[in-house]
């Protein structure tokens, strides 16, 4: 039995939260043993770091290091043991978020992120990444309808444009790992695509 590591990505409001719970139910219906988790967070220490990261203003270098500190703890305590036990780990955001937000969004050099990534989890990459792609203006409208914004969500449209392009560059660089989903499409249409991809993942 081989575990799988699946990540959900996209700018805030693009739709990943709408689909992740449903996706996990579909896996469970197939008898797959699933662990749902998120970043930053997923372990007690990483959840404490999440609170700091989402609330406090800080220099980008500090933000980047805290993201990877949280990730390291999450990997060691939850992700690696679950995969070793044959479980599927479904993670809301992972290192592609760091390239998109801290890199493309805030201007942290890509080589620096790559160096931290190689150090923290060079041996482990997601088997599949779903990228929910949506224009920042539409995503902002959706967010405004459902919640009060955290520190990242208060950024302006130009920031989210950069983040979106950062994600698109990541997807272009690794087309076999990424499935890019058009966030403007109906929920039911996207679910058909996700269901088809579950079949693909189960057979690989
Ligand atoms: P998210 O869990 O999507 O927020 P919510 O609970 O409101 O749906 O993500 C929290 C924020 O963290 C999101 O705005 C993006 C940011 N983030 C980064 O900037 N870099 C990272 O590496 C990660 C994992 C998240």
GROMACS .gro file of C-alpha atoms and ligand atoms in nm:
model
  229
    1UNK     CA    1   0.000   0.000   0.000
    2UNK     CA    2   0.151   0.328  -0.110
    3UNK     CA    3   0.049   0.662   0.040
    4UNK     CA    4  -0.001   0.972  -0.176
    5UNK     CA    5   0.075   1.334  -0.100
    6UNK     CA    6  -0.182   1.569  -0.254
    7UNK     CA    7  -0.184   1.949  -0.215
    8UNK     CA    8  -0.447   2.214  -0.286
    9UNK     CA    9  -0.326   2.559  -0.393
   10UNK     CA   10  -0.454   2.893  -0.518
   11UNK     CA   11  -0.503   3.255  -0.417
   12UNK     CA   12  -0.737   3.318  -0.124
   13UNK     CA   13  -1.097   3.288  -0.248
   14UNK     CA   14  -1.016   3.083  -0.562
   15UNK     CA   15  -1.218   2.784  -0.441
   16UNK     CA   16  -0.991   2.526  -0.282
   17UNK     CA   17  -1.183   2.523   0.049
   18UNK     CA   18  -1.507   2.447  -0.138
   19UNK     CA   19  -1.357   2.134  -0.290
   20UNK     CA   20  -1.115   1.989  -0.038
   21UNK     CA   21  -1.374   1.842   0.201
   22UNK     CA   22  -1.569   1.689  -0.086
   23UNK     CA   23  -1.248   1.547  -0.238
   24UNK     CA   24  -1.161   1.375   0.090
   25UNK     CA   25  -1.510   1.225   0.114
   26UNK     CA   26  -1.468   1.082  -0.236
   27UNK     CA   27  -1.138   0.920  -0.137
   28UNK     CA   28  -1.293   0.775   0.180
   29UNK     CA   29  -1.581   0.635  -0.024
   30UNK     CA   30  -1.319   0.436  -0.214
   31UNK     CA   31  -1.187   0.294   0.113
   32UNK     CA   32  -0.872   0.509   0.112
   33UNK     CA   33  -0.723   0.600   0.452
   34UNK     CA   34  -0.696   0.981   0.440
   35UNK     CA   35  -0.536   1.244   0.663
   36UNK     CA   36  -0.651   1.603   0.611
   37UNK     CA   37  -0.411   1.879   0.708
   38UNK     CA   38  -0.308   2.234   0.624
   39UNK     CA   39  -0.021   2.484   0.609
   40UNK     CA   40   0.095   2.682   0.784
   41UNK     CA   41  -0.012   2.444   1.058
   42UNK     CA   42  -0.088   2.074   1.090
   43UNK     CA   43   0.108   2.010   1.412
   44UNK     CA   44   0.077   2.182   1.751
   45UNK     CA   45   0.393   2.388   1.703
   46UNK     CA   46   0.309   2.474   1.342
   47UNK     CA   47  -0.044   2.583   1.440
   48UNK     CA   48   0.110   2.821   1.699
   49UNK     CA   49   0.338   2.960   1.427
   50UNK     CA   50   0.033   2.995   1.200
   51UNK     CA   51  -0.131   3.229   1.451
   52UNK     CA   52   0.178   3.450   1.453
   53UNK     CA   53   0.212   3.442   1.075
   54UNK     CA   54  -0.151   3.533   1.007
   55UNK     CA   55  -0.168   3.812   1.266
   56UNK     CA   56   0.171   3.984   1.295
   57UNK     CA   57   0.352   4.207   1.052
   58UNK     CA   58   0.714   4.098   1.013
   59UNK     CA   59   1.007   4.129   0.773
   60UNK     CA   60   0.986   3.896   0.474
   61UNK     CA   61   1.299   3.702   0.581
   62UNK     CA   62   1.137   3.623   0.918
   63UNK     CA   63   0.812   3.527   0.747
   64UNK     CA   64   0.993   3.292   0.510
   65UNK     CA   65   1.191   3.123   0.788
   66UNK     CA   66   0.882   3.079   1.006
   67UNK     CA   67   0.692   2.922   0.714
   68UNK     CA   68   0.970   2.667   0.673
   69UNK     CA   69   1.007   2.615   1.050
   70UNK     CA   70   0.635   2.531   1.064
   71UNK     CA   71   0.673   2.307   0.757
   72UNK     CA   72   0.966   2.115   0.903
   73UNK     CA   73   0.767   2.036   1.220
   74UNK     CA   74   0.457   1.940   1.021
   75UNK     CA   75   0.659   1.711   0.793
   76UNK     CA   76   0.836   1.531   1.077
   77UNK     CA   77   0.535   1.490   1.304
   78UNK     CA   78   0.252   1.429   1.061
   79UNK     CA   79   0.322   1.412   0.687
   80UNK     CA   80   0.615   1.170   0.674
   81UNK     CA   81   0.474   0.924   0.935
   82UNK     CA   82   0.134   0.919   0.762
   83UNK     CA   83   0.285   0.853   0.417
   84UNK     CA   84   0.509   0.584   0.565
   85UNK     CA   85   0.196   0.418   0.708
   86UNK     CA   86   0.038   0.413   0.361
   87UNK     CA   87  -0.211   0.694   0.421
   88UNK     CA   88  -0.302   0.964   0.172
   89UNK     CA   89  -0.213   1.309   0.301
   90UNK     CA   90  -0.435   1.588   0.166
   91UNK     CA   91  -0.279   1.921   0.250
   92UNK     CA   92  -0.440   2.265   0.213
   93UNK     CA   93  -0.133   2.460   0.083
   94UNK     CA   94   0.235   2.360   0.085
   95UNK     CA   95   0.563   2.494  -0.056
   96UNK     CA   96   0.405   2.621  -0.380
   97UNK     CA   97   0.229   2.876  -0.154
   98UNK     CA   98   0.569   2.995  -0.035
   99UNK     CA   99   0.694   3.044  -0.393
  100UNK     CA  100   0.373   3.226  -0.481
  101UNK     CA  101   0.318   3.443  -0.168
  102UNK     CA  102   0.664   3.505  -0.018
  103UNK     CA  103   0.839   3.476  -0.358
  104UNK     CA  104   0.623   3.626  -0.633
  105UNK     CA  105   0.402   3.826  -0.392
  106UNK     CA  106   0.657   3.972  -0.153
  107UNK     CA  107   0.974   3.946  -0.360
  108UNK     CA  108   1.177   3.685  -0.169
  109UNK     CA  109   1.439   3.548  -0.414
  110UNK     CA  110   1.337   3.216  -0.570
  111UNK     CA  111   1.687   3.069  -0.516
  112UNK     CA  112   1.654   3.130  -0.143
  113UNK     CA  113   1.318   2.952  -0.130
  114UNK     CA  114   1.463   2.667  -0.339
  115UNK     CA  115   1.753   2.636  -0.095
  116UNK     CA  116   1.519   2.613   0.206
  117UNK     CA  117   1.296   2.369   0.021
  118UNK     CA  118   1.594   2.143  -0.063
  119UNK     CA  119   1.704   2.151   0.299
  120UNK     CA  120   1.362   2.087   0.453
  121UNK     CA  121   1.206   1.842   0.205
  122UNK     CA  122   1.423   1.799  -0.104
  123UNK     CA  123   1.343   1.428  -0.098
  124UNK     CA  124   0.967   1.472  -0.072
  125UNK     CA  125   0.736   1.648  -0.320
  126UNK     CA  126   0.359   1.625  -0.366
  127UNK     CA  127   0.241   1.351  -0.602
  128UNK     CA  128  -0.038   1.581  -0.719
  129UNK     CA  129  -0.111   1.953  -0.680
  130UNK     CA  130  -0.447   2.108  -0.769
  131UNK     CA  131  -0.414   2.474  -0.857
  132UNK     CA  132  -0.740   2.671  -0.840
  133UNK     CA  133  -0.682   2.962  -1.074
  134UNK     CA  134  -0.903   3.271  -1.058
  135UNK     CA  135  -0.877   3.644  -1.134
  136UNK     CA  136  -0.791   3.830  -0.811
  137UNK     CA  137  -1.091   4.064  -0.841
  138UNK     CA  138  -1.335   3.772  -0.848
  139UNK     CA  139  -1.153   3.600  -0.562
  140UNK     CA  140  -1.175   3.920  -0.354
  141UNK     CA  141  -1.552   3.939  -0.411
  142UNK     CA  142  -1.591   3.579  -0.297
  143UNK     CA  143  -1.380   3.637   0.014
  144UNK     CA  144  -1.570   3.951   0.110
  145UNK     CA  145  -1.894   3.751   0.110
  146UNK     CA  146  -1.777   3.489   0.359
  147UNK     CA  147  -1.520   3.608   0.612
  148UNK     CA  148  -1.310   3.874   0.782
  149UNK     CA  149  -0.967   3.889   0.619
  150UNK     CA  150  -0.637   3.777   0.780
  151UNK     CA  151  -0.307   3.960   0.722
  152UNK     CA  152  -0.250   3.799   0.379
  153UNK     CA  153  -0.608   3.848   0.264
  154UNK     CA  154  -0.585   4.223   0.328
  155UNK     CA  155  -0.325   4.262   0.050
  156UNK     CA  156  -0.429   4.452  -0.263
  157UNK     CA  157  -0.521   4.322  -0.607
  158UNK     CA  158  -0.170   4.387  -0.744
  159UNK     CA  159  -0.026   4.155  -0.477
  160UNK     CA  160  -0.270   3.878  -0.570
  161UNK     CA  161  -0.192   3.929  -0.940
  162UNK     CA  162   0.174   3.858  -0.863
  163UNK     CA  163   0.079   3.557  -0.649
  164UNK     CA  164  -0.142   3.422  -0.927
  165UNK     CA  165   0.139   3.454  -1.183
  166UNK     CA  166   0.378   3.291  -0.937
  167UNK     CA  167   0.145   2.991  -0.919
  168UNK     CA  168   0.104   2.978  -1.297
  169UNK     CA  169   0.485   2.972  -1.338
  170UNK     CA  170   0.510   2.685  -1.090
  171UNK     CA  171   0.243   2.489  -1.279
  172UNK     CA  172   0.415   2.547  -1.616
  173UNK     CA  173   0.745   2.424  -1.474
  174UNK     CA  174   0.597   2.094  -1.350
  175UNK     CA  175   0.297   1.998  -1.568
  176UNK     CA  176   0.297   1.632  -1.463
  177UNK     CA  177   0.244   1.720  -1.096
  178UNK     CA  178  -0.004   2.007  -1.141
  179UNK     CA  179  -0.367   1.998  -1.244
  180UNK     CA  180  -0.481   2.356  -1.310
  181UNK     CA  181  -0.853   2.415  -1.248
  182UNK     CA  182  -1.038   2.720  -1.375
  183UNK     CA  183  -1.201   2.868  -1.063
  184UNK     CA  184  -1.470   3.035  -1.276
  185UNK     CA  185  -1.614   2.699  -1.374
  186UNK     CA  186  -1.917   2.556  -1.194
  187UNK     CA  187  -1.850   2.354  -0.880
  188UNK     CA  188  -2.013   2.049  -1.046
  189UNK     CA  189  -1.783   2.076  -1.351
  190UNK     CA  190  -1.474   2.095  -1.134
  191UNK     CA  191  -1.594   1.794  -0.934
  192UNK     CA  192  -1.613   1.584  -1.250
  193UNK     CA  193  -1.252   1.676  -1.328
  194UNK     CA  194  -1.140   1.600  -0.973
  195UNK     CA  195  -1.320   1.265  -0.972
  196UNK     CA  196  -1.147   1.170  -1.299
  197UNK     CA  197  -0.814   1.263  -1.151
  198UNK     CA  198  -0.877   1.051  -0.840
  199UNK     CA  199  -0.909   0.753  -1.076
  200UNK     CA  200  -0.580   0.849  -1.243
  201UNK     CA  201  -0.405   0.880  -0.906
  202UNK     CA  202  -0.539   0.547  -0.784
  203UNK     CA  203  -0.399   0.378  -1.095
  204UNK     CA  204  -0.049   0.525  -1.072
  205LIG     P1  205  -0.544   2.955   0.418
  205LIG     O1  206  -0.538   2.834   0.504
  205LIG     O2  207  -0.582   2.937   0.275
  205LIG     O3  208  -0.640   3.064   0.486
  205LIG     P2  209  -0.791   3.043   0.534
  205LIG     O4  210  -0.787   2.957   0.656
  205LIG     O5  211  -0.832   3.184   0.561
  205LIG     O6  212  -0.863   2.978   0.418
  205LIG     O7  213  -0.400   3.022   0.418
  205LIG     C1  214  -0.352   3.108   0.512
  205LIG     C2  215  -0.262   3.212   0.450
  205LIG     O8  216  -0.125   3.172   0.456
  205LIG     C3  217  -0.292   3.239   0.304
  205LIG     O9  218  -0.334   3.374   0.291
  205LIG     C4  219  -0.160   3.221   0.233
  205LIG     C5  220  -0.057   3.219   0.342
  205LIG     N1  221   0.060   3.132   0.315
  205LIG     C6  222   0.178   3.190   0.270
  205LIG    O10  223   0.186   3.311   0.251
  205LIG     N2  224   0.288   3.110   0.249
  205LIG     C7  225   0.286   2.975   0.270
  205LIG    O11  226   0.388   2.906   0.250
  205LIG     C8  227   0.162   2.918   0.315
  205LIG     C9  228   0.156   2.769   0.340
  205LIG    C10  229   0.052   2.999   0.336
   0.00000   0.00000   0.00000
